[in-house]
Coordinates of C-alpha atoms and ligand atoms in Angstrom, one line a residue:
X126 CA 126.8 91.0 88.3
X127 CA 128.6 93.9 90.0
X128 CA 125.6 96.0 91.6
X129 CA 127.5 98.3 94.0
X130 CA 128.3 101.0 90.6
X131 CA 124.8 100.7 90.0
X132 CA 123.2 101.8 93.0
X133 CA 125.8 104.2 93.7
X134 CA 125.1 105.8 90.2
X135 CA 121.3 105.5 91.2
X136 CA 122.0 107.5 94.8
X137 CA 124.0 109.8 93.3
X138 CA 121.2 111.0 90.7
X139 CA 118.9 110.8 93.5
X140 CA 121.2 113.2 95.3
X141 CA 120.7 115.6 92.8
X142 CA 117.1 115.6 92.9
X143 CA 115.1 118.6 93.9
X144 CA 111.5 117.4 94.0
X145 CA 111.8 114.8 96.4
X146 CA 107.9 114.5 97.8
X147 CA 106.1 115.3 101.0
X148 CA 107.0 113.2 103.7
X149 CA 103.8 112.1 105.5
X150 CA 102.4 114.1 108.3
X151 CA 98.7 112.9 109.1
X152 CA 100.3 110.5 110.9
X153 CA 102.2 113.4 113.6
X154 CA 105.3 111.1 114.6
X155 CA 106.6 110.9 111.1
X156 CA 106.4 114.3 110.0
X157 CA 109.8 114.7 112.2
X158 CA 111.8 112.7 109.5
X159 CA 113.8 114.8 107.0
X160 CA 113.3 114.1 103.1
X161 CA 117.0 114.2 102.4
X162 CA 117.0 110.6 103.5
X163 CA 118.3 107.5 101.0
X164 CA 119.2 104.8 101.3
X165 CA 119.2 101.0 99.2
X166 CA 120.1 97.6 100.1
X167 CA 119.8 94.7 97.9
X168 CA 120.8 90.8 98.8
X169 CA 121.2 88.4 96.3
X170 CA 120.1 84.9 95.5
X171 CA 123.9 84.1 97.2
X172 CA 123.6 86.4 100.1
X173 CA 126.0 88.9 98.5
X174 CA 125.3 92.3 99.9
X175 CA 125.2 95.6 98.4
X176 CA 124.2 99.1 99.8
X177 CA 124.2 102.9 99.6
X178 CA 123.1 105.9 101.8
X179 CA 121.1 105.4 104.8
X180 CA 120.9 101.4 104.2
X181 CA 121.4 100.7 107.9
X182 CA 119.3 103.7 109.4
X183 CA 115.7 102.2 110.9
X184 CA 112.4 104.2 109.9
X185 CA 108.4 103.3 110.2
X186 CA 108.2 100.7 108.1
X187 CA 104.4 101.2 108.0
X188 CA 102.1 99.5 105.7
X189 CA 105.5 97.5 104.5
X190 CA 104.4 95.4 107.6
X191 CA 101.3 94.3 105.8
X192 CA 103.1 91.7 103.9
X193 CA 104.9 90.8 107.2
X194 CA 101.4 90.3 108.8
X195 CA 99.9 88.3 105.3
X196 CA 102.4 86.1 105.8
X197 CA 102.3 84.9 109.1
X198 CA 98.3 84.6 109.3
X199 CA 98.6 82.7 106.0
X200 CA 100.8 80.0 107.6
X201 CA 99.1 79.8 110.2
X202 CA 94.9 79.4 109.0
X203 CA 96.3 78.7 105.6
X204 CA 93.3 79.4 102.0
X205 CA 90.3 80.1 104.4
X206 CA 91.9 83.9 104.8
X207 CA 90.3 84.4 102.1
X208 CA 87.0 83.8 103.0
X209 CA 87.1 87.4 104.7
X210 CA 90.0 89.0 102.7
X211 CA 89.5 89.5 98.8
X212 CA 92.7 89.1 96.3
X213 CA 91.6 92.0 93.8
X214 CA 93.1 95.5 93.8
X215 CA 91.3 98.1 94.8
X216 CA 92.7 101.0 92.4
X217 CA 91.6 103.3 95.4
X218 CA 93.9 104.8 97.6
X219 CA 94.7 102.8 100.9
X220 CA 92.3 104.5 103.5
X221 CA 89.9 104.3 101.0
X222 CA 85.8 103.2 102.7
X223 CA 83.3 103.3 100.6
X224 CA 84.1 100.1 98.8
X225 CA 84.0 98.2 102.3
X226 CA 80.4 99.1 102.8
X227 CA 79.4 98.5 99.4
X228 CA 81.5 94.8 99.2
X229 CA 79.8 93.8 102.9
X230 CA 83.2 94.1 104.5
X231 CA 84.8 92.0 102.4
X232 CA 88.3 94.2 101.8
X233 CA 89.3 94.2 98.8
X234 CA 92.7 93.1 99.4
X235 CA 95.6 92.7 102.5
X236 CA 97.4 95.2 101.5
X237 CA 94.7 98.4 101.9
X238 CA 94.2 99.3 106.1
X239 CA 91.0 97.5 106.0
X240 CA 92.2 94.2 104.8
X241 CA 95.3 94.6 107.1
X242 CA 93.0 95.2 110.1
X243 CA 91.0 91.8 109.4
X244 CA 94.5 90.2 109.1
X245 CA 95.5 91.5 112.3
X246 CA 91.9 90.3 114.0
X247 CA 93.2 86.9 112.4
X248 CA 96.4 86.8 114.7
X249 CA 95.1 88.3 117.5
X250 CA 92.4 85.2 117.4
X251 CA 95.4 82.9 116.8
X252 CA 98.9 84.1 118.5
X253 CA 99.0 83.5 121.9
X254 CA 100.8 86.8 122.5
X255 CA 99.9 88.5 119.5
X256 CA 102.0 91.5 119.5
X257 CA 105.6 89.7 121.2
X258 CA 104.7 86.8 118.4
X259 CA 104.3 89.2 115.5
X260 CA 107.7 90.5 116.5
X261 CA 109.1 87.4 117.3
X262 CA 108.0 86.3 113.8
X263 CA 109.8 88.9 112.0
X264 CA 112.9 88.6 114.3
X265 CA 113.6 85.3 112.9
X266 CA 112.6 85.9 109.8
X267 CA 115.3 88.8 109.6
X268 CA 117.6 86.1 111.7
X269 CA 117.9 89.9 113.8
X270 CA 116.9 90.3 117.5
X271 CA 117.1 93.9 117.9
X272 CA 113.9 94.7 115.6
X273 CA 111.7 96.3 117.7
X274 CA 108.3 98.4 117.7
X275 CA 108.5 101.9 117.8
X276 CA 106.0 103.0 121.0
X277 CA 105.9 106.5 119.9
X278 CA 105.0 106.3 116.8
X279 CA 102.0 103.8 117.6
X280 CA 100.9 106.2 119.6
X281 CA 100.7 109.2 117.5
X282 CA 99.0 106.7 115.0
X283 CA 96.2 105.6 117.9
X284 CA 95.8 109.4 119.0
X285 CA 95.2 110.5 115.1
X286 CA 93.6 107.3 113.7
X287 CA 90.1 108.3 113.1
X288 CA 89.7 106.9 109.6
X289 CA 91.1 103.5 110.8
X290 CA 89.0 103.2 113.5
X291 CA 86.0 103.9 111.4
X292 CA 87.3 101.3 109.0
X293 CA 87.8 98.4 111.9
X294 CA 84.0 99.6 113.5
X295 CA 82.7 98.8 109.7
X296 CA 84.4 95.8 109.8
X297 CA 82.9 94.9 112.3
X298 CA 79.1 96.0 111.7
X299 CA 79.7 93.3 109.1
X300 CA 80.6 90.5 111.3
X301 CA 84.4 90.5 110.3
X302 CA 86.2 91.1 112.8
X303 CA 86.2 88.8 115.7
X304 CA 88.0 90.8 118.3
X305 CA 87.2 94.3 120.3
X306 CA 88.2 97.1 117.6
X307 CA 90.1 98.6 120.1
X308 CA 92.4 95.5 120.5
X309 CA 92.7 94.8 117.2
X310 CA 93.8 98.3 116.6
X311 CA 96.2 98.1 118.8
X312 CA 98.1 95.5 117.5
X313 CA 97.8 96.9 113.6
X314 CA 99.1 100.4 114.6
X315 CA 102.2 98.2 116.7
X316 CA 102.7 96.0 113.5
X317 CA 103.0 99.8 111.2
X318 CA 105.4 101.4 114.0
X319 CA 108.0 98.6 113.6
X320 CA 111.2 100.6 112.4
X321 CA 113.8 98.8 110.6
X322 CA 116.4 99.9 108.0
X323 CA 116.7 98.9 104.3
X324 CA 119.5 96.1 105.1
X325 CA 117.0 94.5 107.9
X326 CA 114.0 94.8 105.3
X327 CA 116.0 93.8 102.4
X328 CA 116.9 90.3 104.4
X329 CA 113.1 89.8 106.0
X330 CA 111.6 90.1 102.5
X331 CA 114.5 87.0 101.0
X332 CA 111.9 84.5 102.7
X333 CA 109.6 86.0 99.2
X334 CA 112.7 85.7 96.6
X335 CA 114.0 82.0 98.6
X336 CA 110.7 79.8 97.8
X337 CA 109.9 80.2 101.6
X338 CA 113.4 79.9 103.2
X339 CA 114.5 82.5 105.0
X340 CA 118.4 84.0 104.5
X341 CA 119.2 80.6 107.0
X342 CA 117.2 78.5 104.9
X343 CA 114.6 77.6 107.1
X344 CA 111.2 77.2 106.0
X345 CA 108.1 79.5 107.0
X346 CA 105.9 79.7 103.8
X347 CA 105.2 76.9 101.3
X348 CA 105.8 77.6 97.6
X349 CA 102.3 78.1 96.8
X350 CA 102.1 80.5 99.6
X351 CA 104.9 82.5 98.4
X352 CA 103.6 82.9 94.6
X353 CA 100.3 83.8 95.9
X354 CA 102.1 86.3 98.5
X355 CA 104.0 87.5 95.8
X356 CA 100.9 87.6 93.2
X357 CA 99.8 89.9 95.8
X358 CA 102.2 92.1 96.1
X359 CA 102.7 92.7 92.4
X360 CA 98.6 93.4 92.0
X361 CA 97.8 95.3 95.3
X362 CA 101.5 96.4 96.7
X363 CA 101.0 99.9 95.7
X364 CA 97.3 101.0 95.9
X365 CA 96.1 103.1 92.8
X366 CA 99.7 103.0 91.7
X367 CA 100.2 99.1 91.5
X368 CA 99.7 99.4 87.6
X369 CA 102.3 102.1 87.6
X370 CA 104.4 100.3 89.6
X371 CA 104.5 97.1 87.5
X372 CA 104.6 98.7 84.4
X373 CA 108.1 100.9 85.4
X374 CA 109.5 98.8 87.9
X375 CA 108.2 95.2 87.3
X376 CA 108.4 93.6 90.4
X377 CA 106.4 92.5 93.4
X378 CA 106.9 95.0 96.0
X379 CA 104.9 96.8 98.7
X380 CA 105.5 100.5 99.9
X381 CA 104.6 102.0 103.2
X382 CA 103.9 105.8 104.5
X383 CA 107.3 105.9 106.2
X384 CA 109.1 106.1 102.4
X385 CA 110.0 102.4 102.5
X386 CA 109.5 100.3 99.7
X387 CA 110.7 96.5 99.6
X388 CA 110.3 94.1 96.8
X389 CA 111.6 90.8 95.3
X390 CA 113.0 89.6 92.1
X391 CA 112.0 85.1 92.6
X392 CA 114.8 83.7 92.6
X393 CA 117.3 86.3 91.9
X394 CA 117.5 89.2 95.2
X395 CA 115.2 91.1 97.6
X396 CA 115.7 94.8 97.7
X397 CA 114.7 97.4 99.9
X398 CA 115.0 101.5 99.6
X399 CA 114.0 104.4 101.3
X400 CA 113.3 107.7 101.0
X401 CA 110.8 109.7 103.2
X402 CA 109.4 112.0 100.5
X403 CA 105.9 110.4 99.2
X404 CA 104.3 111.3 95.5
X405 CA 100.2 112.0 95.5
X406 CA 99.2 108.4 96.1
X407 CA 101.3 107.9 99.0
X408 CA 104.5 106.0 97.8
X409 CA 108.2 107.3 98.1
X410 CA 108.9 109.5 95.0
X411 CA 112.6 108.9 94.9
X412 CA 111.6 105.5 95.8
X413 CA 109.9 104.1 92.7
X414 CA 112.3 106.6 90.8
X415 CA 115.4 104.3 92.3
X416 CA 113.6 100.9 91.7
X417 CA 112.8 101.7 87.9
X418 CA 116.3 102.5 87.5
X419 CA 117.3 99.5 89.2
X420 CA 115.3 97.4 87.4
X421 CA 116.0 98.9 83.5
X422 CA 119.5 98.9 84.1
X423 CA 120.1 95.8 85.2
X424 CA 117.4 94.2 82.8
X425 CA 116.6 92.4 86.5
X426 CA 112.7 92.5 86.7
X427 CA 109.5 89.6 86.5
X428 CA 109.1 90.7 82.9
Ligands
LIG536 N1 99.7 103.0 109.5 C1 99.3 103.6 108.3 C2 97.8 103.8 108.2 O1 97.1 103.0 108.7 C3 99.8 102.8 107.1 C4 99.5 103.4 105.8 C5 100.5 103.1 104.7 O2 101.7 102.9 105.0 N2 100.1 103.2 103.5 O3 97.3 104.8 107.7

């Protein structure tokens, strides 16, 4: 199938859009990005490419990276991840702490801060270099060298991260979190400040739609790894608007602060699409709005 007139008929009604979200601002850095951003990249199960807008422009990729993270620390301490990480959504919004202290710091899930800050503790216990081999890790995954993390925005994130930090000193008043907070924070505010474009995201997240192989078919996730990855992603990729997002979009997916969403179709393409304008529960308006055209028109989704 043909997909370039159907994402450029998708950019150009997003064009046209007036309510476009707020673009996030607790986090200072990203507050400098304008909303008139789009762009949309998918890669099929052949490699063909097709893209509109700002496909090839890098932004903070954000809590996109938590899937990024899950993945490595899953190859690497394989099923007893979940011992201190749960596999339930949360249906609370992804800073969310009461449910921490009431679940004995047990996250609910990866994909909120507080499970992404014990998956962190998990490679900082396990990488040698932790931050170089979290990059490293994506670089070949995206089979591009030139990824990098974005120092300023890490910053602003450390200077302003209150709410994480009292998440991670939970954590560890419950014994689950091995490392010094401080460390650990570190290395999940580097993991969020990674910037990449839609094209780089779109080719990093094939590894999901491949069985494990990434776009030059080597392996880094077994098959069972991937549908639970994926299981994930589909239950817990979009906070208190997973449900939302299965019902109009239909695939597994995971959105970040920085307007980026990525998600996969098993089998059939990875996509990736950004737009820097966030609806109330924190996921790019246009976004979603792009993906649920995507998917109905093209009758491509899990359902
Ligand atoms: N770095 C952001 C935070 O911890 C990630 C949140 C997100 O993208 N949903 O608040």
């Amino acid at each position: 199938m043909d997909l370039q007139p159907i994402l450029n008929a998708i950019a150009d009604d997003c064009s046209k859009e007036k309510e476009r979200g707020v673009v996030a601002s607790y986090i200072p850095e990203l507050a400098k990005v304008s909303d008139e951003k789009f762009g949309m990249f998918v890669l099929d199960a052949q490699q063909n490419e097709y893209f509109v807008g700002d496909a090839h422009e890098r932004f903070s990729i954000q809590s996109v990276s938590k899937v990024l993270a899950l993945a490595q620390a899953f190859g690497i301490v394989g099923r007893s991840l979940w011992k201190r990480v749960g596999v339930e959504p949360s249906g609370n919004p992804f800073n969310f702490l009461s449910l921490l202290e009431q679940e004995n710091g047990i996250p609910r899930n990866p994909f909120i801060n507080a499970g992404a800050i014990v998956v962190s503790d998990v490679l900082l216990s396990t990488l040698k270099d932790p931050k170089q081999d979290f990059l490293a890790y994506i670089r070949e995954l995206a089979n591009d060298q030139s990824i990098v993390y974005d120092n300023i925005v890490a910053k602003s994130e450390k200077d302003t991260g209150s709410r994480n930090r009292a998440t991670a000193y939970l954590l560890k008043s419950f014994g689950n979190l091995e490392n010094d907070v401080e460390e650990v924070l570190d290395l999940y505010f580097h993991q969020c400040s990674v910037s990449m474009s839609c094209e780089q995201l779109a080719k990093t997240f094939f590894v999901f739609a491949n069985r494990g192989y990434c776009t030059r078919r080597n392996k880094y996730l077994n098959i069972n790894q991937v549908k639970r990855i994926n299981a994930l992603m589909l239950t817990c990729g979009f906070y208190d608007e997973a449900g939302e997002f299965a019902f109009e979009v239909g695939l597994p997916g995971k959105s970040g602060v920085g307007g980026g969403i990525a998600a996969v179709l098993p089998q059939q393409y990875s996509i990736a699409v950004w737009s820097p304008g966030l609806n109330k529960k924190g996921n790019s308006k246009l976004g979603l709005n792009a993906l649920e055209a995507f998917t109905t028109q093209t009758n491509l989704s899990i359902f």
